[in-house]
Structures are given as C-alpha cells and as structure tokens.
Amino acid sequence: MRVFLDDAELTVPEPTLTAVLAAGSAASEARGRIVVEVWADGEPAPDEDLAQPPDRAPYAGEVRLISAEPRALVRSVLFDVADALEATRDTQRRAADLIQVGETGKGLHELGEALRSWDTVRRAVEEGAALLEMSITSDESSAIDGSLVEELGRTLTSVKQALSREDWALLSDLLMYDLEEQAQRWETELRRLAERITLTDQK
C-alpha cells in the first residue's frame, strides 16, 4: 500500500488505516500542519472508517492525506460559515412567514434547517478556537465577544420555549426579528474574527 502526505510518500509500519492516520498526523504536526482530508484509491475515505478505522490490511491500494495550515483552515471555515448565515437568514424568514399563515409543519421544517445552521456556527467557533488554542470568550484573546454568545444563547432558549409551548406568534416574531438581528451580528463577528486570524498569521 502506498501512502502520501500531500505530494510526499510516507513509510508506515503496517498497511492499516490506523497506522496511516498516526503516521500522517505525526508528519503533519512536524510541519505545523494538520490532516484535513483522507482519500483511499481516489475516493474520500468513509466517515465511519475515520471514526473507527477497520483492521483490514491493506486498507487500500493507495491512501492520500491532505494537510492544511491550521490558521488558513480556520479562517476559511469562518468565512464559509459567515456566508452561510446569509442563507440562514432567508430560511428563518421563510419559517416565520409560514408559521404566521398557519403552515406550521412547513415552518417547523425550515426552523429545523435554521437551528442546524446555528449548530454549525457553534461548532466552527468552538473547534476553531480549540485548534488555535484561543479562548472563546474569557479574555482579551477571546475568539468571540462573550456578550454575543450569551445573547444568542438566550434567543435560542426563547425559541425552544416558544416551540415547546406552541406559541406560534412568539416563535414567528423571534425568527423574524431576534434571530435576524443575531444572524446579522454573527455574520459580522465571524468575518471580523477571520480577518483577525489573517492579520495574526501575517505577523
């Protein structure tokens, strides 16, 4: 089994995915990078294989690992998530409109999409901050303004409470106004953070 990290061929102690991932991670870290993609015989390795590598050997005829510089990776993800928030705002407005006219089922489907987008925002910030060893909210090097995190948490809690009480009028208002404001603010904040990472990387 041949194994490559970017364009360089690696030697692994045994032809298993576990050995490949260990060798690739060590080689990447030595270069100040991280593995972000794993390809096996020209196809992306299945997520389940990455979560629990199978024991078969050889795992594939050829495995290619793609690495990235952490700051560049986090910066790109934050910009992507900020862009996605524009679509989330449209989804929230559709949900609010549908709930207002009594099409609750369709509205709740759109609401589910919006909440999944907000979970993506949360994971992008938490995982990006962990990768760059930044505090999320606690000090001057924090990734995100702590008050913004708290306000979003309160708004999402209100959304869930309105949903559990089937208070459709309140839920519609929260989607149309409160979460719209949150999305605007977070889009700006994520872009600010991404630009800040860029500036730090250039020093």
PDB file of C-alpha atoms in Angstrom:
ATOM      1  CA  MET A   1       0.000   0.000   0.000  1.00  0.00           C
ATOM      2  CA  ARG A   2       1.372   3.392  -0.974  1.00  0.00           C
ATOM      3  CA  VAL A   3       0.747   6.327   1.349  1.00  0.00           C
ATOM      4  CA  PHE A   4       1.185  10.004   0.525  1.00  0.00           C
ATOM      5  CA  LEU A   5       1.009  13.136   2.642  1.00  0.00           C
ATOM      6  CA  ASP A   6       0.300  15.876   0.137  1.00  0.00           C
ATOM      7  CA  ASP A   7       2.947  15.146  -2.522  1.00  0.00           C
ATOM      8  CA  ALA A   8       5.421  13.263  -0.299  1.00  0.00           C
ATOM      9  CA  GLU A   9       5.346   9.496   0.079  1.00  0.00           C
ATOM     10  CA  LEU A  10       5.272   8.191   3.652  1.00  0.00           C
ATOM     11  CA  THR A  11       6.536   4.956   5.124  1.00  0.00           C
ATOM     12  CA  VAL A  12       4.101   3.342   7.565  1.00  0.00           C
ATOM     13  CA  PRO A  13       4.819   0.406   9.895  1.00  0.00           C
ATOM     14  CA  GLU A  14       1.804  -1.585   8.694  1.00  0.00           C
ATOM     15  CA  PRO A  15      -0.778  -1.174   5.902  1.00  0.00           C
ATOM     16  CA  THR A  16      -3.750  -0.313   8.121  1.00  0.00           C
ATOM     17  CA  LEU A  17      -5.714   2.908   8.251  1.00  0.00           C
ATOM     18  CA  THR A  18      -4.853   3.323  11.929  1.00  0.00           C
ATOM     19  CA  ALA A  19      -1.129   3.280  11.127  1.00  0.00           C
ATOM     20  CA  VAL A  20      -1.618   5.619   8.182  1.00  0.00           C
ATOM     21  CA  LEU A  21      -3.511   8.182  10.272  1.00  0.00           C
ATOM     22  CA  ALA A  22      -0.932   8.051  13.066  1.00  0.00           C
ATOM     23  CA  ALA A  23       1.983   8.491  10.666  1.00  0.00           C
ATOM     24  CA  GLY A  24       0.213  11.241   8.741  1.00  0.00           C
ATOM     25  CA  SER A  25      -0.713  13.157  11.883  1.00  0.00           C
ATOM     26  CA  ALA A  26       2.844  12.991  13.216  1.00  0.00           C
ATOM     27  CA  ALA A  27       4.350  14.097   9.906  1.00  0.00           C
ATOM     28  CA  SER A  28       1.842  16.926   9.550  1.00  0.00           C
ATOM     29  CA  GLU A  29       2.366  18.191  13.086  1.00  0.00           C
ATOM     30  CA  ALA A  30       6.125  18.241  12.490  1.00  0.00           C
ATOM     31  CA  ARG A  31       5.433  20.678   9.663  1.00  0.00           C
ATOM     32  CA  GLY A  32       2.999  22.781  11.688  1.00  0.00           C
ATOM     33  CA  ARG A  33       0.028  21.433   9.754  1.00  0.00           C
ATOM     34  CA  ILE A  34      -2.944  19.113  10.299  1.00  0.00           C
ATOM     35  CA  VAL A  35      -4.542  16.392   8.181  1.00  0.00           C
ATOM     36  CA  VAL A  36      -7.872  17.604   6.808  1.00  0.00           C
ATOM     37  CA  GLU A  37      -8.709  15.029   4.113  1.00  0.00           C
ATOM     38  CA  VAL A  38      -8.147  11.305   3.647  1.00  0.00           C
ATOM     39  CA  TRP A  39      -8.543   9.682   0.231  1.00  0.00           C
ATOM     40  CA  ALA A  40      -8.429   5.950  -0.483  1.00  0.00           C
ATOM     41  CA  ASP A  41      -7.995   4.759  -4.060  1.00  0.00           C
ATOM     42  CA  GLY A  42      -9.170   8.083  -5.422  1.00  0.00           C
ATOM     43  CA  GLU A  43     -12.286   8.375  -3.219  1.00  0.00           C
ATOM     44  CA  PRO A  44     -12.835  10.156   0.119  1.00  0.00           C
ATOM     45  CA  ALA A  45     -12.431   7.693   2.981  1.00  0.00           C
ATOM     46  CA  PRO A  46     -15.845   7.000   4.590  1.00  0.00           C
ATOM     47  CA  ASP A  47     -16.554   8.917   7.797  1.00  0.00           C
ATOM     48  CA  GLU A  48     -17.209   5.665   9.636  1.00  0.00           C
ATOM     49  CA  ASP A  49     -13.744   4.409   8.682  1.00  0.00           C
ATOM     50  CA  LEU A  50     -12.162   7.577  10.052  1.00  0.00           C
ATOM     51  CA  ALA A  51     -14.166   7.341  13.273  1.00  0.00           C
ATOM     52  CA  GLN A  52     -13.391   3.624  13.758  1.00  0.00           C
ATOM     53  CA  PRO A  53     -10.608   2.509  11.403  1.00  0.00           C
ATOM     54  CA  PRO A  54     -11.124  -1.057  10.185  1.00  0.00           C
ATOM     55  CA  ASP A  55      -8.466  -3.683  10.853  1.00  0.00           C
ATOM     56  CA  ARG A  56      -8.135  -4.917   7.279  1.00  0.00           C
ATOM     57  CA  ALA A  57      -4.696  -4.816   5.709  1.00  0.00           C
ATOM     58  CA  PRO A  58      -4.003  -3.438   3.309  1.00  0.00           C
ATOM     59  CA  TYR A  59      -6.683  -0.807   3.823  1.00  0.00           C
ATOM     60  CA  ALA A  60      -6.411   0.291   0.172  1.00  0.00           C
ATOM     61  CA  GLY A  61      -4.026   0.261  -2.737  1.00  0.00           C
ATOM     62  CA  GLU A  62      -3.205   3.929  -2.198  1.00  0.00           C
ATOM     63  CA  VAL A  63      -4.043   6.407   0.561  1.00  0.00           C
ATOM     64  CA  ARG A  64      -3.523  10.135   0.178  1.00  0.00           C
ATOM     65  CA  LEU A  65      -3.618  12.522   3.110  1.00  0.00           C
ATOM     66  CA  ILE A  66      -4.199  16.218   2.510  1.00  0.00           C
ATOM     67  CA  SER A  67      -2.909  18.671   5.106  1.00  0.00           C
ATOM     68  CA  ALA A  68      -3.540  22.336   5.774  1.00  0.00           C
ATOM     69  CA  GLU A  69      -2.061  25.111   7.882  1.00  0.00           C
ATOM     70  CA  PRO A  70      -4.404  25.499  10.883  1.00  0.00           C
ATOM     71  CA  ARG A  71      -4.849  29.271  10.673  1.00  0.00           C
ATOM     72  CA  ALA A  72      -5.645  29.150   6.969  1.00  0.00           C
ATOM     73  CA  LEU A  73      -8.114  26.325   7.603  1.00  0.00           C
ATOM     74  CA  VAL A  74      -9.938  28.098  10.453  1.00  0.00           C
ATOM     75  CA  ARG A  75     -10.006  31.367   8.507  1.00  0.00           C
ATOM     76  CA  SER A  76     -11.582  29.634   5.510  1.00  0.00           C
ATOM     77  CA  VAL A  77     -14.166  27.840   7.643  1.00  0.00           C
ATOM     78  CA  LEU A  78     -15.186  31.061   9.413  1.00  0.00           C
ATOM     79  CA  PHE A  79     -15.668  32.887   6.129  1.00  0.00           C
ATOM     80  CA  ASP A  80     -17.716  29.964   4.804  1.00  0.00           C
ATOM     81  CA  VAL A  81     -19.916  29.914   7.910  1.00  0.00           C
ATOM     82  CA  ALA A  82     -20.408  33.688   7.703  1.00  0.00           C
ATOM     83  CA  ASP A  83     -21.506  33.311   4.081  1.00  0.00           C
ATOM     84  CA  ALA A  84     -23.865  30.500   5.083  1.00  0.00           C
ATOM     85  CA  LEU A  85     -25.544  32.768   7.635  1.00  0.00           C
ATOM     86  CA  GLU A  86     -26.948  34.806   4.748  1.00  0.00           C
ATOM     87  CA  ALA A  87     -28.843  31.711   3.622  1.00  0.00           C
ATOM     88  CA  THR A  88     -29.827  31.023   7.235  1.00  0.00           C
ATOM     89  CA  ARG A  89     -31.463  34.431   7.439  1.00  0.00           C
ATOM     90  CA  ASP A  90     -33.583  33.554   4.393  1.00  0.00           C
ATOM     91  CA  THR A  91     -34.505  30.229   5.993  1.00  0.00           C
ATOM     92  CA  GLN A  92     -35.550  31.934   9.230  1.00  0.00           C
ATOM     93  CA  ARG A  93     -37.712  34.425   7.342  1.00  0.00           C
ATOM     94  CA  ARG A  94     -39.411  31.618   5.406  1.00  0.00           C
ATOM     95  CA  ALA A  95     -40.055  29.783   8.666  1.00  0.00           C
ATOM     96  CA  ALA A  96     -41.567  32.901  10.234  1.00  0.00           C
ATOM     97  CA  ASP A  97     -43.782  33.586   7.200  1.00  0.00           C
ATOM     98  CA  LEU A  98     -45.033  30.001   7.046  1.00  0.00           C
ATOM     99  CA  ILE A  99     -45.813  29.899  10.770  1.00  0.00           C
ATOM    100  CA  GLN A 100     -47.647  33.232  10.532  1.00  0.00           C
ATOM    101  CA  VAL A 101     -50.010  31.930   7.834  1.00  0.00           C
ATOM    102  CA  GLY A 102     -50.676  28.687   9.683  1.00  0.00           C
ATOM    103  CA  GLU A 103     -48.443  26.360   7.670  1.00  0.00           C
ATOM    104  CA  THR A 104     -46.807  25.207  10.867  1.00  0.00           C
ATOM    105  CA  GLY A 105     -45.417  21.919   9.596  1.00  0.00           C
ATOM    106  CA  LYS A 106     -43.535  23.545   6.734  1.00  0.00           C
ATOM    107  CA  GLY A 107     -42.433  26.345   9.016  1.00  0.00           C
ATOM    108  CA  LEU A 108     -41.010  23.926  11.569  1.00  0.00           C
ATOM    109  CA  HIS A 109     -39.114  22.130   8.815  1.00  0.00           C
ATOM    110  CA  GLU A 110     -37.459  25.434   7.878  1.00  0.00           C
ATOM    111  CA  LEU A 111     -36.841  26.149  11.557  1.00  0.00           C
ATOM    112  CA  GLY A 112     -35.012  22.832  11.868  1.00  0.00           C
ATOM    113  CA  GLU A 113     -32.746  23.819   8.983  1.00  0.00           C
ATOM    114  CA  ALA A 114     -32.002  27.155  10.645  1.00  0.00           C
ATOM    115  CA  LEU A 115     -31.191  25.569  14.006  1.00  0.00           C
ATOM    116  CA  ARG A 116     -28.814  23.132  12.334  1.00  0.00           C
ATOM    117  CA  SER A 117     -27.054  26.111  10.774  1.00  0.00           C
ATOM    118  CA  TRP A 118     -26.669  27.729  14.173  1.00  0.00           C
ATOM    119  CA  ASP A 119     -25.180  24.494  15.486  1.00  0.00           C
ATOM    120  CA  THR A 120     -22.668  24.669  12.636  1.00  0.00           C
ATOM    121  CA  VAL A 121     -21.739  28.177  13.767  1.00  0.00           C
ATOM    122  CA  ARG A 122     -21.209  26.939  17.311  1.00  0.00           C
ATOM    123  CA  ARG A 123     -19.019  24.045  16.228  1.00  0.00           C
ATOM    124  CA  ALA A 124     -16.984  26.224  13.853  1.00  0.00           C
ATOM    125  CA  VAL A 125     -16.173  28.688  16.633  1.00  0.00           C
ATOM    126  CA  GLU A 126     -15.507  26.068  19.325  1.00  0.00           C
ATOM    127  CA  GLU A 127     -13.402  23.776  17.143  1.00  0.00           C
ATOM    128  CA  GLY A 128     -11.562  26.673  15.504  1.00  0.00           C
ATOM    129  CA  ALA A 129     -10.747  28.219  18.865  1.00  0.00           C
ATOM    130  CA  ALA A 130      -9.536  24.864  20.204  1.00  0.00           C
ATOM    131  CA  LEU A 131      -7.376  24.293  17.143  1.00  0.00           C
ATOM    132  CA  LEU A 132      -5.716  27.693  17.502  1.00  0.00           C
ATOM    133  CA  GLU A 133      -5.645  27.471  21.320  1.00  0.00           C
ATOM    134  CA  MET A 134      -7.784  30.571  21.698  1.00  0.00           C
ATOM    135  CA  SER A 135     -10.259  31.218  24.494  1.00  0.00           C
ATOM    136  CA  ILE A 136     -13.786  31.539  23.137  1.00  0.00           C
ATOM    137  CA  THR A 137     -14.968  34.329  25.423  1.00  0.00           C
ATOM    138  CA  SER A 138     -12.940  34.655  28.603  1.00  0.00           C
ATOM    139  CA  ASP A 139     -10.153  37.171  27.964  1.00  0.00           C
ATOM    140  CA  GLU A 140      -8.685  39.724  25.587  1.00  0.00           C
ATOM    141  CA  SER A 141      -7.502  36.943  23.256  1.00  0.00           C
ATOM    142  CA  SER A 142     -11.014  35.503  23.065  1.00  0.00           C
ATOM    143  CA  ALA A 143     -12.427  34.404  19.741  1.00  0.00           C
ATOM    144  CA  ILE A 144     -15.897  35.902  20.151  1.00  0.00           C
ATOM    145  CA  ASP A 145     -17.365  38.714  22.257  1.00  0.00           C
ATOM    146  CA  GLY A 146     -18.841  36.970  25.302  1.00  0.00           C
ATOM    147  CA  SER A 147     -21.988  39.119  25.312  1.00  0.00           C
ATOM    148  CA  LEU A 148     -22.765  37.998  21.773  1.00  0.00           C
ATOM    149  CA  VAL A 149     -22.532  34.351  22.810  1.00  0.00           C
ATOM    150  CA  GLU A 150     -24.811  34.972  25.791  1.00  0.00           C
ATOM    151  CA  GLU A 151     -27.404  36.848  23.731  1.00  0.00           C
ATOM    152  CA  LEU A 152     -27.552  34.126  21.121  1.00  0.00           C
ATOM    153  CA  GLY A 153     -27.962  31.517  23.857  1.00  0.00           C
ATOM    154  CA  ARG A 154     -30.867  33.447  25.373  1.00  0.00           C
ATOM    155  CA  THR A 155     -32.530  33.879  21.984  1.00  0.00           C
ATOM    156  CA  LEU A 156     -32.231  30.197  21.099  1.00  0.00           C
ATOM    157  CA  THR A 157     -33.590  29.262  24.523  1.00  0.00           C
ATOM    158  CA  SER A 158     -36.587  31.531  23.899  1.00  0.00           C
ATOM    159  CA  VAL A 159     -37.120  29.874  20.519  1.00  0.00           C
ATOM    160  CA  LYS A 160     -37.152  26.415  22.096  1.00  0.00           C
ATOM    161  CA  GLN A 161     -39.503  27.555  24.871  1.00  0.00           C
ATOM    162  CA  ALA A 162     -41.942  29.082  22.371  1.00  0.00           C
ATOM    163  CA  LEU A 163     -41.766  25.879  20.362  1.00  0.00           C
ATOM    164  CA  SER A 164     -42.492  23.682  23.382  1.00  0.00           C
ATOM    165  CA  ARG A 165     -45.470  25.885  24.336  1.00  0.00           C
ATOM    166  CA  GLU A 166     -46.643  26.015  20.716  1.00  0.00           C
ATOM    167  CA  ASP A 167     -46.684  29.802  20.976  1.00  0.00           C
ATOM    168  CA  TRP A 168     -46.585  30.300  17.232  1.00  0.00           C
ATOM    169  CA  ALA A 169     -46.960  34.082  17.325  1.00  0.00           C
ATOM    170  CA  LEU A 170     -43.953  34.474  19.618  1.00  0.00           C
ATOM    171  CA  LEU A 171     -41.952  31.926  17.648  1.00  0.00           C
ATOM    172  CA  SER A 172     -42.606  33.796  14.415  1.00  0.00           C
ATOM    173  CA  ASP A 173     -41.533  37.098  15.981  1.00  0.00           C
ATOM    174  CA  LEU A 174     -38.358  35.567  17.379  1.00  0.00           C
ATOM    175  CA  LEU A 175     -37.442  34.225  13.970  1.00  0.00           C
ATOM    176  CA  MET A 176     -38.317  37.374  12.091  1.00  0.00           C
ATOM    177  CA  TYR A 177     -36.674  39.870  14.422  1.00  0.00           C
ATOM    178  CA  ASP A 178     -34.479  38.474  17.211  1.00  0.00           C
ATOM    179  CA  LEU A 179     -32.717  35.731  15.251  1.00  0.00           C
ATOM    180  CA  GLU A 180     -32.481  38.001  12.225  1.00  0.00           C
ATOM    181  CA  GLU A 181     -30.548  40.509  14.334  1.00  0.00           C
ATOM    182  CA  GLN A 182     -28.392  37.728  15.773  1.00  0.00           C
ATOM    183  CA  ALA A 183     -27.570  36.415  12.298  1.00  0.00           C
ATOM    184  CA  GLN A 184     -26.518  39.872  11.125  1.00  0.00           C
ATOM    185  CA  ARG A 185     -24.307  40.399  14.160  1.00  0.00           C
ATOM    186  CA  TRP A 186     -22.736  36.948  13.962  1.00  0.00           C
ATOM    187  CA  GLU A 187     -22.033  37.290  10.271  1.00  0.00           C
ATOM    188  CA  THR A 188     -20.115  40.490  11.025  1.00  0.00           C
ATOM    189  CA  GLU A 189     -18.369  38.950  14.037  1.00  0.00           C
ATOM    190  CA  LEU A 190     -17.261  35.822  12.187  1.00  0.00           C
ATOM    191  CA  ARG A 191     -15.773  37.897   9.383  1.00  0.00           C
ATOM    192  CA  ARG A 192     -14.013  40.076  11.968  1.00  0.00           C
ATOM    193  CA  LEU A 193     -12.563  37.018  13.619  1.00  0.00           C
ATOM    194  CA  ALA A 194     -11.445  35.560  10.294  1.00  0.00           C
ATOM    195  CA  GLU A 195      -9.719  38.818   9.371  1.00  0.00           C
ATOM    196  CA  ARG A 196      -8.095  38.933  12.787  1.00  0.00           C
ATOM    197  CA  ILE A 197      -6.665  35.454  12.254  1.00  0.00           C
ATOM    198  CA  THR A 198      -5.297  36.591   8.895  1.00  0.00           C
ATOM    199  CA  LEU A 199      -3.591  39.600  10.435  1.00  0.00           C
ATOM    200  CA  THR A 200      -2.099  37.463  13.208  1.00  0.00           C
ATOM    201  CA  ASP A 201      -0.829  34.971  10.647  1.00  0.00           C
ATOM    202  CA  GLN A 202       0.955  37.730   8.722  1.00  0.00           C
ATOM    203  CA  LYS A 203       2.962  38.937  11.716  1.00  0.00           C
TER     204      LYS A 203
END
